[in-house]
Coordinates of C-alpha atoms and ligand atoms in Angstrom, one line a residue:
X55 CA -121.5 -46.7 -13.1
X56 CA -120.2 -49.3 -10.8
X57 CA -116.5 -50.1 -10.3
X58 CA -116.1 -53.6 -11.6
X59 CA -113.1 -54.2 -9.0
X60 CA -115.3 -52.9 -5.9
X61 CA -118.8 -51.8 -6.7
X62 CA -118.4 -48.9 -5.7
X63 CA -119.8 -45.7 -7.4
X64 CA -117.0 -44.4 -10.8
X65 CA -116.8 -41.0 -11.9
X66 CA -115.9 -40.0 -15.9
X67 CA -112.5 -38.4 -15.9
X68 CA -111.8 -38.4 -19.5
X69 CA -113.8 -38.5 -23.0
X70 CA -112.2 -39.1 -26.4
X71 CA -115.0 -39.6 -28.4
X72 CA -116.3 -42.6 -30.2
X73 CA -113.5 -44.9 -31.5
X74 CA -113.6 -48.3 -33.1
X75 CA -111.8 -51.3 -32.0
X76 CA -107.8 -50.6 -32.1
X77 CA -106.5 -53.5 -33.6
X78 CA -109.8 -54.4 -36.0
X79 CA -107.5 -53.4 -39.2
X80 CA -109.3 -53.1 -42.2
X81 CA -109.1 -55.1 -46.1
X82 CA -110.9 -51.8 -47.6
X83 CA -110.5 -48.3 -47.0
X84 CA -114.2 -47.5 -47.6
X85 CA -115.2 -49.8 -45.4
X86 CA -117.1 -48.0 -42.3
X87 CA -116.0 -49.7 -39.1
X88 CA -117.8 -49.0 -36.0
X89 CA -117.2 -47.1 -33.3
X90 CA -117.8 -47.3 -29.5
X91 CA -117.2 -44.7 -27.3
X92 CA -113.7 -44.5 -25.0
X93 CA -114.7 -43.2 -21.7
X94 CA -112.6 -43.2 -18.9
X95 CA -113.7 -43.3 -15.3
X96 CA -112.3 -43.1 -11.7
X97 CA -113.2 -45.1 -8.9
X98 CA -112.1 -43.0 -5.7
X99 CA -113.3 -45.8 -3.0
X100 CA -110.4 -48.4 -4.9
X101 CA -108.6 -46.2 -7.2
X102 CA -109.9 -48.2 -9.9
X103 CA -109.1 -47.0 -13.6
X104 CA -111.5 -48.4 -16.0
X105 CA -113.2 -47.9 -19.3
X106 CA -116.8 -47.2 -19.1
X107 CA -118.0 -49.1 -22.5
X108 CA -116.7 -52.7 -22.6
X109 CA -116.7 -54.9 -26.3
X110 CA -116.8 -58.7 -25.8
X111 CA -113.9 -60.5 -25.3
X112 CA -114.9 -62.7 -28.3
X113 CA -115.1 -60.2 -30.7
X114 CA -112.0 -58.8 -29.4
X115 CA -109.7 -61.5 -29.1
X116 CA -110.9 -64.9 -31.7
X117 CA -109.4 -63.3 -34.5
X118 CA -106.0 -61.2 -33.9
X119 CA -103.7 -59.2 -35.8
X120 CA -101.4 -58.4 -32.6
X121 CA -98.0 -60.3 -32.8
X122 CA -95.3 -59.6 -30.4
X123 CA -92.3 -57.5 -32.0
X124 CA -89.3 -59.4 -32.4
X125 CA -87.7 -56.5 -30.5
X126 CA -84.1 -55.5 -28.7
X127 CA -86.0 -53.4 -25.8
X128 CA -88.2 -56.5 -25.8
X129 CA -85.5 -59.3 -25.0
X130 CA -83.8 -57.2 -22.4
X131 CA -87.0 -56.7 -21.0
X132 CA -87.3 -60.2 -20.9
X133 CA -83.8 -61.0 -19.2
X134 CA -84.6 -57.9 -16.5
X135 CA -87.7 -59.8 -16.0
X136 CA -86.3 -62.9 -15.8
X137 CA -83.6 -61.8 -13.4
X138 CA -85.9 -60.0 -11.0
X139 CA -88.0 -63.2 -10.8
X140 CA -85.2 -65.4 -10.1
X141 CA -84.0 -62.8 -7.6
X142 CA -86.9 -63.3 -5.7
X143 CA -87.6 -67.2 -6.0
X144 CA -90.5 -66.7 -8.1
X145 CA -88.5 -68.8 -10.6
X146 CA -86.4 -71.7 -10.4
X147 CA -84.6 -73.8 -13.3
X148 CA -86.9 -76.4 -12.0
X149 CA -90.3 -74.4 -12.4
X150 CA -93.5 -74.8 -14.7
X151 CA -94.3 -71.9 -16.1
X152 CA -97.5 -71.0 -17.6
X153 CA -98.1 -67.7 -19.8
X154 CA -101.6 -66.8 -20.2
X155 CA -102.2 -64.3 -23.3
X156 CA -99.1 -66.1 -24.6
X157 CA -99.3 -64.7 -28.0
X158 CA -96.9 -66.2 -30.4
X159 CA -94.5 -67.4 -27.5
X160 CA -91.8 -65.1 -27.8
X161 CA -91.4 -64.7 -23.9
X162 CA -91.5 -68.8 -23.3
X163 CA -89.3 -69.2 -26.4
X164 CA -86.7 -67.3 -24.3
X165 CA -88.0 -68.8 -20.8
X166 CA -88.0 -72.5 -22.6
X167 CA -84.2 -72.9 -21.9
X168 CA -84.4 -71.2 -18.3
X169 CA -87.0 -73.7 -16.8
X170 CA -88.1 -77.0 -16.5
X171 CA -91.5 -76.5 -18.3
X172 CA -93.4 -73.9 -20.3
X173 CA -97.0 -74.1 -21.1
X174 CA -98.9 -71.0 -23.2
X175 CA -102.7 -69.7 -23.3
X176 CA -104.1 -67.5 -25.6
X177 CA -107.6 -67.4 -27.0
X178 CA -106.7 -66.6 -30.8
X179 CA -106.6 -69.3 -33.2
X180 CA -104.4 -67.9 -36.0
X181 CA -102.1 -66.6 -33.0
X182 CA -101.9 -70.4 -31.2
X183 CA -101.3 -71.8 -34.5
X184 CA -98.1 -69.5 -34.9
X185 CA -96.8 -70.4 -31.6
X186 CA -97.6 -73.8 -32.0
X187 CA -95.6 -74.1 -35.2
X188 CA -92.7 -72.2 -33.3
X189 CA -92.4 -74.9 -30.5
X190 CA -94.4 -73.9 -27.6
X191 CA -97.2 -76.0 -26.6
X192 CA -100.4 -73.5 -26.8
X193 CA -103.7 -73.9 -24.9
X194 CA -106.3 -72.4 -27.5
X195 CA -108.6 -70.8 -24.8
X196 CA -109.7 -67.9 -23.0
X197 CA -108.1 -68.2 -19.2
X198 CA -110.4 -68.6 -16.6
X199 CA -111.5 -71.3 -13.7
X200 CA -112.8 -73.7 -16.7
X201 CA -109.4 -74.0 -18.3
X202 CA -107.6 -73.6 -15.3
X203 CA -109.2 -76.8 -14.2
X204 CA -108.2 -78.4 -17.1
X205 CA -104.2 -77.0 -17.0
X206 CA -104.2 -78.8 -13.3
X207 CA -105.5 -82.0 -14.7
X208 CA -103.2 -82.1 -17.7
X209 CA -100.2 -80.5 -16.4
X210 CA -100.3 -79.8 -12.6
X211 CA -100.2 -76.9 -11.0
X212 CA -97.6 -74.2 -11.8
X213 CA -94.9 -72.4 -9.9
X214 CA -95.5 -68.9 -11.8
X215 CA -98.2 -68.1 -14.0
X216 CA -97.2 -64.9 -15.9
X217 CA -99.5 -62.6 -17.5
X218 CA -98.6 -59.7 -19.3
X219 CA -100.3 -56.8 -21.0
X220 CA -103.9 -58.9 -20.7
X221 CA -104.7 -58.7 -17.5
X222 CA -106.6 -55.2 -18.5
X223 CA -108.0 -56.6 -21.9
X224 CA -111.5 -58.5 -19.8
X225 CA -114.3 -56.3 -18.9
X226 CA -114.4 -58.8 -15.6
X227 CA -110.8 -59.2 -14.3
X228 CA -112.2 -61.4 -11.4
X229 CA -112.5 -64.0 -13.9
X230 CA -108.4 -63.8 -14.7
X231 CA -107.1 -63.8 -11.1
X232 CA -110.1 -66.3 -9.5
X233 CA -109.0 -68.7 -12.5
X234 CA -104.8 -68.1 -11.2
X235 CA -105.7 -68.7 -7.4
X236 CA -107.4 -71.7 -8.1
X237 CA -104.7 -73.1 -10.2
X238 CA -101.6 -72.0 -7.6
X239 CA -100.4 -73.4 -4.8
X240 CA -99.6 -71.5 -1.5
X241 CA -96.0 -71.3 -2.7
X242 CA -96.6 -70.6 -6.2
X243 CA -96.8 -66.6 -7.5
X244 CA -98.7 -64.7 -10.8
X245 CA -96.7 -62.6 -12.4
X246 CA -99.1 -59.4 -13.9
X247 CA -97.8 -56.7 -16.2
X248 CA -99.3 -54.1 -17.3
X249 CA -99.2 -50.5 -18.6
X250 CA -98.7 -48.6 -15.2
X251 CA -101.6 -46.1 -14.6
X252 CA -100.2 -43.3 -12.8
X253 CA -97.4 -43.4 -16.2
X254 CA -100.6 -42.7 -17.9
X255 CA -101.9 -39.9 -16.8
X256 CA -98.7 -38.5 -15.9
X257 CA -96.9 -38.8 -19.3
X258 CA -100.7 -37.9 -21.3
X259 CA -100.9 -41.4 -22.8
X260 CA -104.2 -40.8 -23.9
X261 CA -103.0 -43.5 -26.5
X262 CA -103.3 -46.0 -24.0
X263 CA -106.9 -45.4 -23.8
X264 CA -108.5 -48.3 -26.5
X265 CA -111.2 -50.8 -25.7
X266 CA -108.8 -53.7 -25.1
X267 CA -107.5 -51.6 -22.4
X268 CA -110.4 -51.9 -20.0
X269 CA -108.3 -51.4 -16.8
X270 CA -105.4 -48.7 -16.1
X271 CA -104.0 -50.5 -12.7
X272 CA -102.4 -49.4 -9.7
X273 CA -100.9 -50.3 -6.9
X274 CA -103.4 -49.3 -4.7
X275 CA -106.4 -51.0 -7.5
X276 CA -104.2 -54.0 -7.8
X277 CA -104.4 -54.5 -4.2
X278 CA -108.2 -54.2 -4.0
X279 CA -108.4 -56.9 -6.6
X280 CA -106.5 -59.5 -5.3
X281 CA -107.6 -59.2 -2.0
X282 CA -110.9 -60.0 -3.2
X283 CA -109.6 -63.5 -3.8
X284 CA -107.2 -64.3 -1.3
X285 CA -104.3 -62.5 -2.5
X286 CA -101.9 -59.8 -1.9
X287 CA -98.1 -58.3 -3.5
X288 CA -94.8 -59.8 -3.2
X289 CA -92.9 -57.2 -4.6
X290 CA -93.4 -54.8 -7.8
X291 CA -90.9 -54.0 -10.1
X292 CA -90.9 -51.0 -13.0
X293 CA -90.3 -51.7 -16.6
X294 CA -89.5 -49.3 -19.4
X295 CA -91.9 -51.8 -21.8
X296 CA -95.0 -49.7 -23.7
X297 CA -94.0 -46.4 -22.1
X298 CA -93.4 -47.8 -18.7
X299 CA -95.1 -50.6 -17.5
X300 CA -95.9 -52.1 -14.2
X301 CA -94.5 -55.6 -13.1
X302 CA -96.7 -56.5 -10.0
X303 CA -95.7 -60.4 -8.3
X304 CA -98.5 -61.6 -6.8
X305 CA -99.1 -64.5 -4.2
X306 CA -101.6 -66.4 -1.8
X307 CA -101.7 -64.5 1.3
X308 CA -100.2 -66.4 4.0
X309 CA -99.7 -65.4 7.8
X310 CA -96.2 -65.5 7.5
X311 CA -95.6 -63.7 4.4
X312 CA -93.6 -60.5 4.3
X313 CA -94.0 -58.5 0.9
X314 CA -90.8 -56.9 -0.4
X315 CA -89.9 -53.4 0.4
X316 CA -90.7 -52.2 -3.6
X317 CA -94.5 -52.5 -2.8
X318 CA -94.8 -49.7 0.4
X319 CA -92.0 -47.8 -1.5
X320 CA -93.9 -47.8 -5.1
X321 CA -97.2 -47.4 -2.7
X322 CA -96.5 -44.1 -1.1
X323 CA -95.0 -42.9 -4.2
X324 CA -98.3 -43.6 -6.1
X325 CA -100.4 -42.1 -2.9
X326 CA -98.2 -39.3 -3.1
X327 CA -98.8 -38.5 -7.0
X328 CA -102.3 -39.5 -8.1
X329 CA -104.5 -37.5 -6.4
X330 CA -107.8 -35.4 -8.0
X331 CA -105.8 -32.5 -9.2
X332 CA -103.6 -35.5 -11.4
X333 CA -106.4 -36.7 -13.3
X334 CA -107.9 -32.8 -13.7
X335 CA -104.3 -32.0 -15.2
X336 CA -104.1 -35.1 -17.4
X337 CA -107.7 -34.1 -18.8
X338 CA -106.7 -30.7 -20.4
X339 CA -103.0 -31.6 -20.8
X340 CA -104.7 -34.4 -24.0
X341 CA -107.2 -31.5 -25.6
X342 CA -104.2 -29.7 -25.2
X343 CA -102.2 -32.6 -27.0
X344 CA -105.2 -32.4 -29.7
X345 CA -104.8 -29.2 -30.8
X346 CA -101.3 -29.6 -31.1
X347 CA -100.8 -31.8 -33.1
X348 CA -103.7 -31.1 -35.4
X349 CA -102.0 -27.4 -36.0
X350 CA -98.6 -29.2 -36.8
X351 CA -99.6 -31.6 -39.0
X352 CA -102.1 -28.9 -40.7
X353 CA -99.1 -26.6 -41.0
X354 CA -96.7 -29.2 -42.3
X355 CA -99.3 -30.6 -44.8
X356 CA -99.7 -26.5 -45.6
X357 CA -96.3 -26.2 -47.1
X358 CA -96.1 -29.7 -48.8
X359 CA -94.1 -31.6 -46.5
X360 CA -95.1 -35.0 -46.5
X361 CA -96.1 -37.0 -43.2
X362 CA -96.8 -40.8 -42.3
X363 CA -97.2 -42.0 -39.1
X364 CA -95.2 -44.7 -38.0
X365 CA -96.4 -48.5 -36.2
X366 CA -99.6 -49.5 -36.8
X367 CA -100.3 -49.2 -33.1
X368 CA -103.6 -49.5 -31.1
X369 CA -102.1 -46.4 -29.6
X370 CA -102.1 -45.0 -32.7
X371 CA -105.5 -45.7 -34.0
X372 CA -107.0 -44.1 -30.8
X373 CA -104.5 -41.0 -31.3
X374 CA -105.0 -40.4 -34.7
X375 CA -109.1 -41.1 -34.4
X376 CA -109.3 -38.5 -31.6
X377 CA -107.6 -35.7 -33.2
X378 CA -109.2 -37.0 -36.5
X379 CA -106.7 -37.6 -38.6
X380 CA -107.3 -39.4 -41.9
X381 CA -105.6 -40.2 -45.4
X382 CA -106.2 -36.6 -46.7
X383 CA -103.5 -36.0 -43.6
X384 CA -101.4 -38.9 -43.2
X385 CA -100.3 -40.9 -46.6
X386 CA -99.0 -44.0 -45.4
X387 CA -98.2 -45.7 -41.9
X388 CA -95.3 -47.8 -41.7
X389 CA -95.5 -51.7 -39.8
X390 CA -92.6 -54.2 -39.5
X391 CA -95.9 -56.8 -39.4
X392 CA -96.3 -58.9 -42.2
X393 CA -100.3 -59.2 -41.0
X394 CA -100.6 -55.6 -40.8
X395 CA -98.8 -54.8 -43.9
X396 CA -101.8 -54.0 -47.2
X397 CA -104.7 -53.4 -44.6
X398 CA -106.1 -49.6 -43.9
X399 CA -106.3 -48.1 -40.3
X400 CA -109.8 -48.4 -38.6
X401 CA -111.7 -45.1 -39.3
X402 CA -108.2 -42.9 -40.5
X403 CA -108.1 -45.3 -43.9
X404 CA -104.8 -45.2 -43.6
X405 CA -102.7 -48.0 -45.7
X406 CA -100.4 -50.2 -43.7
X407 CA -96.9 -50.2 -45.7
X408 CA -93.7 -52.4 -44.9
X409 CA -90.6 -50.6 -43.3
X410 CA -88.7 -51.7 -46.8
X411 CA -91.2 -49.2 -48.6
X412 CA -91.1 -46.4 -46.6
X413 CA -87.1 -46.8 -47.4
X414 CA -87.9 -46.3 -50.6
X415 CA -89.7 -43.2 -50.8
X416 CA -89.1 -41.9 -47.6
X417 CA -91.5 -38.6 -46.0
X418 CA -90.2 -35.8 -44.7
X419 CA -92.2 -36.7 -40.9
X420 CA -92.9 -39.7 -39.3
X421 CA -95.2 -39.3 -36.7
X422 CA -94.1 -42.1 -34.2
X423 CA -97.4 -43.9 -33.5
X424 CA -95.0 -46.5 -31.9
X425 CA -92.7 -44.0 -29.4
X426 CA -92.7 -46.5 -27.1
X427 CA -89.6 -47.6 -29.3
X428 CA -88.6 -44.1 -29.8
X429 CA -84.6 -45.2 -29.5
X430 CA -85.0 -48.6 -31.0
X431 CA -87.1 -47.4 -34.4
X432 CA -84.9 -44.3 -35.2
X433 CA -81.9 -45.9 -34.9
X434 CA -83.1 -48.6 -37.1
X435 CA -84.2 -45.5 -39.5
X436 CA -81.0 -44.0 -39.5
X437 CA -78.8 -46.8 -39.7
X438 CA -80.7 -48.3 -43.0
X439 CA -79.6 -45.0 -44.4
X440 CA -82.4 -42.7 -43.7
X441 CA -81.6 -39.2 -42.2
X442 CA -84.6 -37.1 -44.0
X443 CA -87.5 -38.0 -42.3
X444 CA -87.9 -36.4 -39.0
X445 CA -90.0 -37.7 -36.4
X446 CA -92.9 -35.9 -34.3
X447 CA -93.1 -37.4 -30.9
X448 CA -96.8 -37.4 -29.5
X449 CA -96.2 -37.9 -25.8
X450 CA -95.5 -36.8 -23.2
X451 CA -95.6 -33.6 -25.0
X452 CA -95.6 -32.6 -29.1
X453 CA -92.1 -32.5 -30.2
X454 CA -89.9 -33.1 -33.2
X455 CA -86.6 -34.9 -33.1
Ligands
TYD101 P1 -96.9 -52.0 -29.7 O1 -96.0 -50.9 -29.1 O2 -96.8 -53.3 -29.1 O3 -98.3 -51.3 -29.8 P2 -99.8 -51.4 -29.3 O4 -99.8 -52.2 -28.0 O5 -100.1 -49.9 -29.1 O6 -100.5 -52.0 -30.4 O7 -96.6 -52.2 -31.2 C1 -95.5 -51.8 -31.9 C2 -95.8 -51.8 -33.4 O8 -94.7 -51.2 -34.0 C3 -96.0 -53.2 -33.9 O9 -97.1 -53.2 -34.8 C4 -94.7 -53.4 -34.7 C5 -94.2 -52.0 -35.0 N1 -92.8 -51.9 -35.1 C6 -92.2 -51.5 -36.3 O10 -92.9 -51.3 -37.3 N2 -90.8 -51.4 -36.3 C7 -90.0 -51.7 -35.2 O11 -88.8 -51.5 -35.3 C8 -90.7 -52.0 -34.0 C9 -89.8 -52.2 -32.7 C10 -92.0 -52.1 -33.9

C-alpha cells in the first residue's frame, strides 16, 4: 500500500494476526469483541513504520480508559524533559504551553508552576472532565488546523506545543503537524514523543504493535514528515519512558537555523542500525518470543503454579492475543487503574483486579505486561511485603526475575 508520510510503495514486515482494539476493555467476559488485523509495513523510500489497517480516530479515542500513571519514572521523566527543554530555549518561565493528547494533565500539572501558561487538548470527554476537575484548562477536541484556529483566536499562539505518545495514534499524521505549523510562530518549537522505532525492533517490542500505534517513527521518517510542511529538528533527546522513547524538538525551518549536534549523531546511529537484515531479525526473534512464552506458561500452568499477568497494558492485550493466551492460562491481571479495575481483557477475558487484591492472594508469576516499569512495579511488590511471586519478563527476551 502507500506510505501515508511519502506515497511511496510499503512493504509488510511483520504479521500478528487479527487483534482487537488495545485499550477497548470489556464489562463481560463473553462478550466477543472484534478484531482487526495488526500488520506492520516498511516504507524503504522514507523509512516510514506504519500499520497497514487503520480504526477511526473516533472510535478510538471519544471514549477512553487510558489515564496517565501517577508514576516515579514518570515525574523524573518529566523534570529530564523539562530540563532539556529549558536547556535549549524551547521553554521559558514566561512561555505558553500547549499539550495536545493532554490526557488528565499530569505533565501541565507539573509544567503549571514552571511557565507562564498551560493550555491541554485531548479528544476524550470523560478524560477532559478529569483534567478539568484537577485544574488544567482542557480543550475537548481532536487537534488539527480547525482547532488550532480556534487556540490562536482564544489564546494566541504558543511558544512549545508538546505532544507526546499521540503523535502515532492518527492514521493521517499530516493532519497533527499541518495543525502545529499553522499555530507556531517562526520562533516557537513542537515538542513530539514517541515510542522510538529502531527500540522496537531492536528490543522485540512486538507489544508496541496495537492499532493506536499507527506509526513507529524515526529519525530519518520524522524528518520526511515535517519537511512536508515546512519543518525540520532542533535537537532529539532519548528517554527511558515505555521502553525507551524518542523526544524529537521540532521547529520552522529558517535559513539561519542550526540543528543541535543530537540530531546527525542519533541520525547516523539509526542509519547505521536499521537496515533490511534488522527488520528480517526482529520478525523471527517475536515467533521466537511466541513460542516461548507459550511453553513457559504451558509448563508452569502444567505443575500448578499459578500465573497473572501484570498492568492492564495495550502492550499486553496485543502480547497476550498473539500468543493466545486466555483465562484458562492467566487467572487474573493486576491494574493500579480504578477504570480498569472489574472489566475483562479484550479477546483473553481476563478480569482486571486492584494491586490491593493481588496482595491478598498473591500468584506464584506475574507476567509483567507493564515491564516498561520493570524496577518501579517490583519494588513496589516487594516492599508491600510480597517476595513469592516471581516475575516473567516478555522483552527483550523471555526471562524470569
Ligand atoms: P503503560 O505502560 O502506559 O501502557 P500502555 O501504553 O501499553 O497501555 O501502562 C501502564 C499500566 O500499568 C497502567 O494501566 C497502570 C499500570 N501500573 C500498575 O498497575 N502499577 C504501577 O505501579 C504502575 C507504574 C503502572
Amino acid at each position: 500500500m502507500a506510505c501515508r508520510i511519502c506515497g511511496a510503495h510499503t512493504r509488510s514486515i511483520l504479521d500478528l494476526g487479527e487483534s482487537p482494539p488495545a485499550n477497548a476493555l470489556l464489562s463481560t467476559p463473553e462478550t466477543e469483541p472484534r478484531s482487526f488485523p495488526l500488520v506492520l509495513e516498511l516504507c524503504d523510500d522514507c523509512g516510514n513504520l506504519q500499520l497497514r489497517d487503520c480504526l477511526d480516530a473516533e472510535d478510538l479515542y471519544r471514549d477512553y480508559l487510558y489515564v496517565t500513571p501517577d508514576s516515579q519514572l514518570l515525574r523524573h521523566h518529566y523534570e529530564q524533559l523539562h530540563a532539556h527543554l529549558a536547556e535549549g530555549d524551547y521553554i521559558r518561565p514566561d512561555s505558553f504551553v500547549l499539550e495536545v493528547g493532554s490526557n488528565v494533565g499530569m505533565l501541565l500539572r507539573f509544567l503549571q508552576s514552571r511557565t507562564r501558561k498551560v493550555l491541554g487538548i485531548d479528544p476524550a470527554a470523560n478524560i477532559c472532565k478529569l483534567a478539568q476537575d484537577a485544574g488544567i484548562e482542557t480543550m475537548c477536541d481532536f487537534f488539527a488546523p480547525a482547532s488550532a484556529e480556534r487556540i490562536r483566536a482564544q489564546h494566541g499562539a504558543p511558544d512549545l506545543i508538546v505532544a507526546r505518545h499521540c503523535m502515532a495514534h492518527n492514521a493521517d499524521p499530516h493532519v497533527m503537524i499541518a495543525a502545529a505549523a499553522a499555530l507556531l510562530d517562526d520562533t516557537g518549537h513542537l515538542v513530539i514523543e514517541n515510542a522510538y522505532g529502531l527500540n522496537t525492533v531492536e528490543n522485540n517490542e512486538l507489544d508496541q504493535i496495537y492499532h493506536e500505534h499507527m506509526f513507529y517513527f524515526t529519525i530519518r521518517s520524522m524528518r520526511a514528515l515535517l519537511a512536508k510542511h515546512g519543518m525540520h529538528l532542533a535537537s532529539v533527546l532519548m528517554s527511558p519512558v515505555h521502553g525507551g522513547s524518542v523526544v524529537f524538538v521540532a521547529k520552522k525551518t529558517r535559513p539561519t537555523d542550526v540543528p543541535d549536534a543530537s540530531v546527525a549523531l542519533y541520525a547516523e546511529r539509526e542509519d547505521r542500525l536499521m537496515k533490511g537484515a534488522t527488520y528480517e531479525r526482529f520478525a523471527a526473534n517475536v515467533r521466537e518470543l511466541k513460542e516461548q512464552l507459550r511453553a513457559l506458561v504451558g509448563d508452569l500452568n502444567a505443575e500448578h503454579k499459578s500465573v497473572w499477568t501484570y498492568g492492564a497494558t495495550a502492550k499486553g492485550n496485543t502480547l497476550l492475543n498473539y500468543v493466545g493466551f486466555t483465562r484458562d492460562d492467566i487467572e487474573y491481571c493486576v491494574d493500579s487503574t480504578p477504570l480498569k479495575q472489574g472489566k475483562f481483557l479484550p479477546k483473553s477475558g481476563i478480569r482486571v483486579v486492584s494491586e490491593e487484591h493481588a496482595l491478598e492472594n498473591p500468584p506464584d508469576y506475574f507476567l509483567l505486561t507493564a515491564w516498561n516499569y520493570k524496577d518501579e512495579i517490583i519494588g513496589k511488590v516487594r516492599a508491600a511485603g510480597n517476595n513469592r511471586s516471581r516475575f516473567i519478563i516478555p522483552v527483550p527476551h523471555v526471562h524470569i526475575v
